[in-house]
mmCIF file of C-alpha atoms in Angstrom:
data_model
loop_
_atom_site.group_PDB
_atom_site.id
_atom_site.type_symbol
_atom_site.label_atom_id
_atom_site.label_comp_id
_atom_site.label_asym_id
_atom_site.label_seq_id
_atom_site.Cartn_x
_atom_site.Cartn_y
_atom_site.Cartn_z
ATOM 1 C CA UNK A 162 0.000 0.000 0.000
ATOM 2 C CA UNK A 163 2.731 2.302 0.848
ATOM 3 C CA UNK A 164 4.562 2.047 -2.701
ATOM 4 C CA UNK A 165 1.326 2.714 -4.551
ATOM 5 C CA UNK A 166 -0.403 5.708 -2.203
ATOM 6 C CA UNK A 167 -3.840 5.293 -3.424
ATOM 7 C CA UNK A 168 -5.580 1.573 -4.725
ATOM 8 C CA UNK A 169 -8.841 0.281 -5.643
ATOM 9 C CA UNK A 170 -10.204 -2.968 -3.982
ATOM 10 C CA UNK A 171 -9.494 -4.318 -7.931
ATOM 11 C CA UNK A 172 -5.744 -2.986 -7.837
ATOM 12 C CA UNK A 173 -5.092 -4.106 -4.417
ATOM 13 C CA UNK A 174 -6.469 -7.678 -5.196
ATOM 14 C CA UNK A 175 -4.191 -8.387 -8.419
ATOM 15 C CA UNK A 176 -1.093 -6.753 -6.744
ATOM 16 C CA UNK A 177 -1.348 -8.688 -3.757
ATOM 17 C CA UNK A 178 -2.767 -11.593 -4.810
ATOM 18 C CA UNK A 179 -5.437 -11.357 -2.376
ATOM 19 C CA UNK A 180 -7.846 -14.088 -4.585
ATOM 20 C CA UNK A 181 -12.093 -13.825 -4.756
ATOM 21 C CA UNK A 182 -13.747 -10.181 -4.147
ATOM 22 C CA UNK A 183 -15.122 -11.023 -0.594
ATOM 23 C CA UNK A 184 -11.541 -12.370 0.656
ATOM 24 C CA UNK A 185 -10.144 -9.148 -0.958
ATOM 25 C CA UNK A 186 -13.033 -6.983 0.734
ATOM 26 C CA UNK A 187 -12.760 -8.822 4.233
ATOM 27 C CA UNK A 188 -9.087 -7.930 4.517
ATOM 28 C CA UNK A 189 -10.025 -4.745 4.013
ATOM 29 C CA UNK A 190 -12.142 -4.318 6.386
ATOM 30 C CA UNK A 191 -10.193 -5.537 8.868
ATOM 31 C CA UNK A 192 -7.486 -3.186 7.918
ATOM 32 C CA UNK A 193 -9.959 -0.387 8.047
ATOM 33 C CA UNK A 194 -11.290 -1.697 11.800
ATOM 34 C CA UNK A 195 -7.843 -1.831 12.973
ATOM 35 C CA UNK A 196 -7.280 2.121 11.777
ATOM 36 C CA UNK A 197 -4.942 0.656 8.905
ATOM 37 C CA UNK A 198 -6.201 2.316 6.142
ATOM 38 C CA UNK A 199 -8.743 4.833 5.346
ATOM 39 C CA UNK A 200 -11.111 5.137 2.652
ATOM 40 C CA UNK A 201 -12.730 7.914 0.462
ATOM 41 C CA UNK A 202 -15.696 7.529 -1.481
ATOM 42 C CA UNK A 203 -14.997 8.538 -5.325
ATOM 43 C CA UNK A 204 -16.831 6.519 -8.300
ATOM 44 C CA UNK A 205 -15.238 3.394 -5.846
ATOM 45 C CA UNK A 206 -13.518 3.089 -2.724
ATOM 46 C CA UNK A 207 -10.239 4.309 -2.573
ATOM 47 C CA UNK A 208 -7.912 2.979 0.162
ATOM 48 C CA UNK A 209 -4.950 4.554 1.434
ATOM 49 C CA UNK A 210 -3.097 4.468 4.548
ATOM 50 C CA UNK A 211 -3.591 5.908 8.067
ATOM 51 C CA UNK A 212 -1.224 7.431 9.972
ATOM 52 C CA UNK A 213 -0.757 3.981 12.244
ATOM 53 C CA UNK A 214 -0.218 2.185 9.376
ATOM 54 C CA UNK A 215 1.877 4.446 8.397
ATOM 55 C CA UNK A 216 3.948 4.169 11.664
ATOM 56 C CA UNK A 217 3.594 0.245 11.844
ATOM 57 C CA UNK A 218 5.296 -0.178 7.954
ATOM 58 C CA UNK A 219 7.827 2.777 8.875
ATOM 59 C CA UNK A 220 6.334 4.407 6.322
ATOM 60 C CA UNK A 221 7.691 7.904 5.222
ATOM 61 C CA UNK A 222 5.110 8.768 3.141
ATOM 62 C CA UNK A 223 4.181 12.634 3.812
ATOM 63 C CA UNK A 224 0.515 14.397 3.654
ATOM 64 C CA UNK A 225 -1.376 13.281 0.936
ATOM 65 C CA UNK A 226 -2.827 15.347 -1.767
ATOM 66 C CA UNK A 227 -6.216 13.850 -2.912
ATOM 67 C CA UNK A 228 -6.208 16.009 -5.785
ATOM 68 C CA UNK A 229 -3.754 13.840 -6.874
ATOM 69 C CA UNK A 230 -6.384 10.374 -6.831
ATOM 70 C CA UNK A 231 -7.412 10.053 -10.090
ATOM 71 C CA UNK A 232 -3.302 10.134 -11.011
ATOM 72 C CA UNK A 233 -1.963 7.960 -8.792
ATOM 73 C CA UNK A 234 -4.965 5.618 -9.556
ATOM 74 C CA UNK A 235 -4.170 5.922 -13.546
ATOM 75 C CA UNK A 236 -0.218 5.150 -13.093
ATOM 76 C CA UNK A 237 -1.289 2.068 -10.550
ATOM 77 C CA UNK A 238 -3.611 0.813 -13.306
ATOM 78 C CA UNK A 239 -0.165 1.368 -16.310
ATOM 79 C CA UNK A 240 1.711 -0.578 -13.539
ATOM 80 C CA UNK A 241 -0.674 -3.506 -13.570
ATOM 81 C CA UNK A 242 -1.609 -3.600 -17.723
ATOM 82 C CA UNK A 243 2.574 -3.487 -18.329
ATOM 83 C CA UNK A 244 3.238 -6.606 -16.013
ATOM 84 C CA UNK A 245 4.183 -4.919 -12.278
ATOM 85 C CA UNK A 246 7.692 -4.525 -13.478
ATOM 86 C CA UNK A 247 10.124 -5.347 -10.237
ATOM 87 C CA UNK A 248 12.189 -2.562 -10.998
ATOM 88 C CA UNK A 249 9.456 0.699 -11.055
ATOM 89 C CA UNK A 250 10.319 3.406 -9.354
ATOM 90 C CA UNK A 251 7.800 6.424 -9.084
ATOM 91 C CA UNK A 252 8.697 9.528 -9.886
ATOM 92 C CA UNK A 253 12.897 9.254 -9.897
ATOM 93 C CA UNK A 254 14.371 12.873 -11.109
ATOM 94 C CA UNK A 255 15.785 12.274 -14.155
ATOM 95 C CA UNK A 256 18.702 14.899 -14.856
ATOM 96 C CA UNK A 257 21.329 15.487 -17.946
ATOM 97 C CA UNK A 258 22.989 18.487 -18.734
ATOM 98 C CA UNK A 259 20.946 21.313 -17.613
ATOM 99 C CA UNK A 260 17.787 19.261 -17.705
ATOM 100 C CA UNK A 261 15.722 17.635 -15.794
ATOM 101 C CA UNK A 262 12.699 15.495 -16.161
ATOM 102 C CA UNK A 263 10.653 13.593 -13.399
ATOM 103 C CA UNK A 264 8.469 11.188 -14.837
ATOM 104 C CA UNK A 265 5.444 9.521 -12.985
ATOM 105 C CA UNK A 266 7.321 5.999 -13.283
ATOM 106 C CA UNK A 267 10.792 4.680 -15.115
ATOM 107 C CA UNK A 268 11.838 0.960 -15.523
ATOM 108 C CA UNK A 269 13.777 -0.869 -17.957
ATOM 109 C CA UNK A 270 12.218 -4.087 -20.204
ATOM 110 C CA UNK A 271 14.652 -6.337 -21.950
ATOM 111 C CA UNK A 272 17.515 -4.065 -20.915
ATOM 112 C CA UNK A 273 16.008 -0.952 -22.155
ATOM 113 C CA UNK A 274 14.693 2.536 -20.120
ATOM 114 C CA UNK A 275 11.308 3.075 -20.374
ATOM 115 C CA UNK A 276 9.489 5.878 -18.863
ATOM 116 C CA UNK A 277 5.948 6.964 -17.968
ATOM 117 C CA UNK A 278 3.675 9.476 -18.005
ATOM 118 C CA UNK A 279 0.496 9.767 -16.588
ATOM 119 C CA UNK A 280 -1.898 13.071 -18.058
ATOM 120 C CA UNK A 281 -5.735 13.710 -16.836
ATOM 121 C CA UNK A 282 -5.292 16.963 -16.659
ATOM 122 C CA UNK A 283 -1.700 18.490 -18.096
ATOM 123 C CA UNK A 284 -1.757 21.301 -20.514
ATOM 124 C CA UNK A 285 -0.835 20.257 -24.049
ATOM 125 C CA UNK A 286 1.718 23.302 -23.724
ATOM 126 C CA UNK A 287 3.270 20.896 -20.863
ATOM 127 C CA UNK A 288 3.010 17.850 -22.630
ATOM 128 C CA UNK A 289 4.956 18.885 -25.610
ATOM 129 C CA UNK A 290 7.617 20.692 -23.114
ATOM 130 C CA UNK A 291 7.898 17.098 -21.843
ATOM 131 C CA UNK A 292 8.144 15.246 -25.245
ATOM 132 C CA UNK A 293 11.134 17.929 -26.379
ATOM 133 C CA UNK A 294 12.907 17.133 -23.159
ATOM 134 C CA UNK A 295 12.212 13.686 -23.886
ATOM 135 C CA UNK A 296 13.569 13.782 -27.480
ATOM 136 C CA UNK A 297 16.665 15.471 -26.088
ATOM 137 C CA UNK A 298 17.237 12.589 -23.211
ATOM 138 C CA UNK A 299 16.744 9.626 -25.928
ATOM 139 C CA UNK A 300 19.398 11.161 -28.479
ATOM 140 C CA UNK A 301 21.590 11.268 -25.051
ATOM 141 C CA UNK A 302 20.672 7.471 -24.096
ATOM 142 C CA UNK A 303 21.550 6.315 -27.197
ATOM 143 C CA UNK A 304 24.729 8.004 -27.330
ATOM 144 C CA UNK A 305 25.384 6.114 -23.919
ATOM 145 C CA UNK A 306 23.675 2.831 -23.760
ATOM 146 C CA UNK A 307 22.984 2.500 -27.553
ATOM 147 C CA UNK A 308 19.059 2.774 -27.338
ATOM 148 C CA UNK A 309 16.267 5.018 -27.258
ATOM 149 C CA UNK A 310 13.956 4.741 -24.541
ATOM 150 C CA UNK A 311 10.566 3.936 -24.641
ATOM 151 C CA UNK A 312 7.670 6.553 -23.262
ATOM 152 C CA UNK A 313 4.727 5.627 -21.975
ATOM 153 C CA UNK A 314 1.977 7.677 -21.704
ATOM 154 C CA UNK A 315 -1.259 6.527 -19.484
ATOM 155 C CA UNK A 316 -3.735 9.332 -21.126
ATOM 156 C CA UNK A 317 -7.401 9.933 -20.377
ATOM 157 C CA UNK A 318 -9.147 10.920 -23.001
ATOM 158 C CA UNK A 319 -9.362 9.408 -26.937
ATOM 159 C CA UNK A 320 -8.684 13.340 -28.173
ATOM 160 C CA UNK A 321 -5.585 13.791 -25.894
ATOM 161 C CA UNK A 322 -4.369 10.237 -27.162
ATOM 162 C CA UNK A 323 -4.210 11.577 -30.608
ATOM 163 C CA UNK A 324 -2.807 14.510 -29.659
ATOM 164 C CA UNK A 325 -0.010 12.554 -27.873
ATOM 165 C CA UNK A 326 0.830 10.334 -30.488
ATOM 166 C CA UNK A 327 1.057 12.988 -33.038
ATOM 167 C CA UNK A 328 3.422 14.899 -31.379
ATOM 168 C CA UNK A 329 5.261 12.044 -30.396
ATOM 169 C CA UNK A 330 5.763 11.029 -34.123
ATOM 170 C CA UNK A 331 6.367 14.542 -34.949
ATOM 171 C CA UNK A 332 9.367 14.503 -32.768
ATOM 172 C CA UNK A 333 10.928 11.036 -33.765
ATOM 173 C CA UNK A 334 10.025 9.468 -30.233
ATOM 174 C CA UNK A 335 9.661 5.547 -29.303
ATOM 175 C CA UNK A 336 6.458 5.787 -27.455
ATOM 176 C CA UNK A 337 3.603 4.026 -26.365
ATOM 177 C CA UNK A 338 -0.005 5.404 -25.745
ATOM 178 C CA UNK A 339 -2.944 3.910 -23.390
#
């Protein structure tokens, strides 16, 4: 719970392999009982953890922002469709030059960087500031490890998927779009 900030009942089953719905929903509860977790109320329940859970785990996870739900909820959904990669790390600066990038999520497949992004809600003016900082760090990886990375973008809406993969091609990137 502490790795992903905010899960579903669904993401917390397959990530845990907690088996059947009512198995999955009577842990739950029981974490909830004990002052675990809390949950909020959005389209479904959305768990996250209490300040004693926090402190049992060692947790140092900081306030939370719920503005930032419907995010985290996106990039925990990417981290389930793409396999749970063993090596994801969430939002690792990313810096070269005089650049810097923090994407929601970086791993590598087969030997090979891939990073994510997660937009619900980013300007487009943002999103193509991103994908020019990202053209700039793949000509640099493949200077140094003799690939270009991979990005992933985890987008909301069919319009804004177009609009990512056209810029994407535009600027000559290896990408992926959900």
């Amino acid at each position: 719970m502490d790795s992903l900030t905010y899960a579903t009942r669904e993401q917390l089953q397959v990530i845990n392999n907690l088996g059947g719905d009512r198995n999955a929903q009577r842990i739950l509860s029981r974490m909830e009982k004990d002052k675990l977790l809390l949950v909020s109320r959005m389209e479904k329940n959305i768990y996250y953890l209490s300040n004693k859970g926090k402190q049992i785990i060692g947790s140092n996870q900081g306030q939370l922002n719920k503005k930032e739900v419907v995010h985290v909820l996106m990039r925990n959904d990417l981290y389930i469709k793409l396999g749970m990669p063993s090596d994801w790390k969430k939002e690792r600066p990313v810096k070269w030059g005089n650049n810097k990038l923090i994407p929601d999520a970086t791993f590598k497949k087969a030997g090979e960087y891939q990073f994510v992004e997660v937009d619900n809600q980013q300007t487009m003016a943002t999103n193509i500031d991103k994908i020019k900082k990202y053209k700039d760090l793949s000509q640099m990886i493949f200077k140094q490890y003799n690939h270009r990375p991979t990005v992933i973008w985890c987008v909301a809406s069919e319009l804004r998927k177009k609009k990512i993969k056209d810029l994407c091609e535009k600027h000559g990137l290896k990408f992926q779009v959900y």
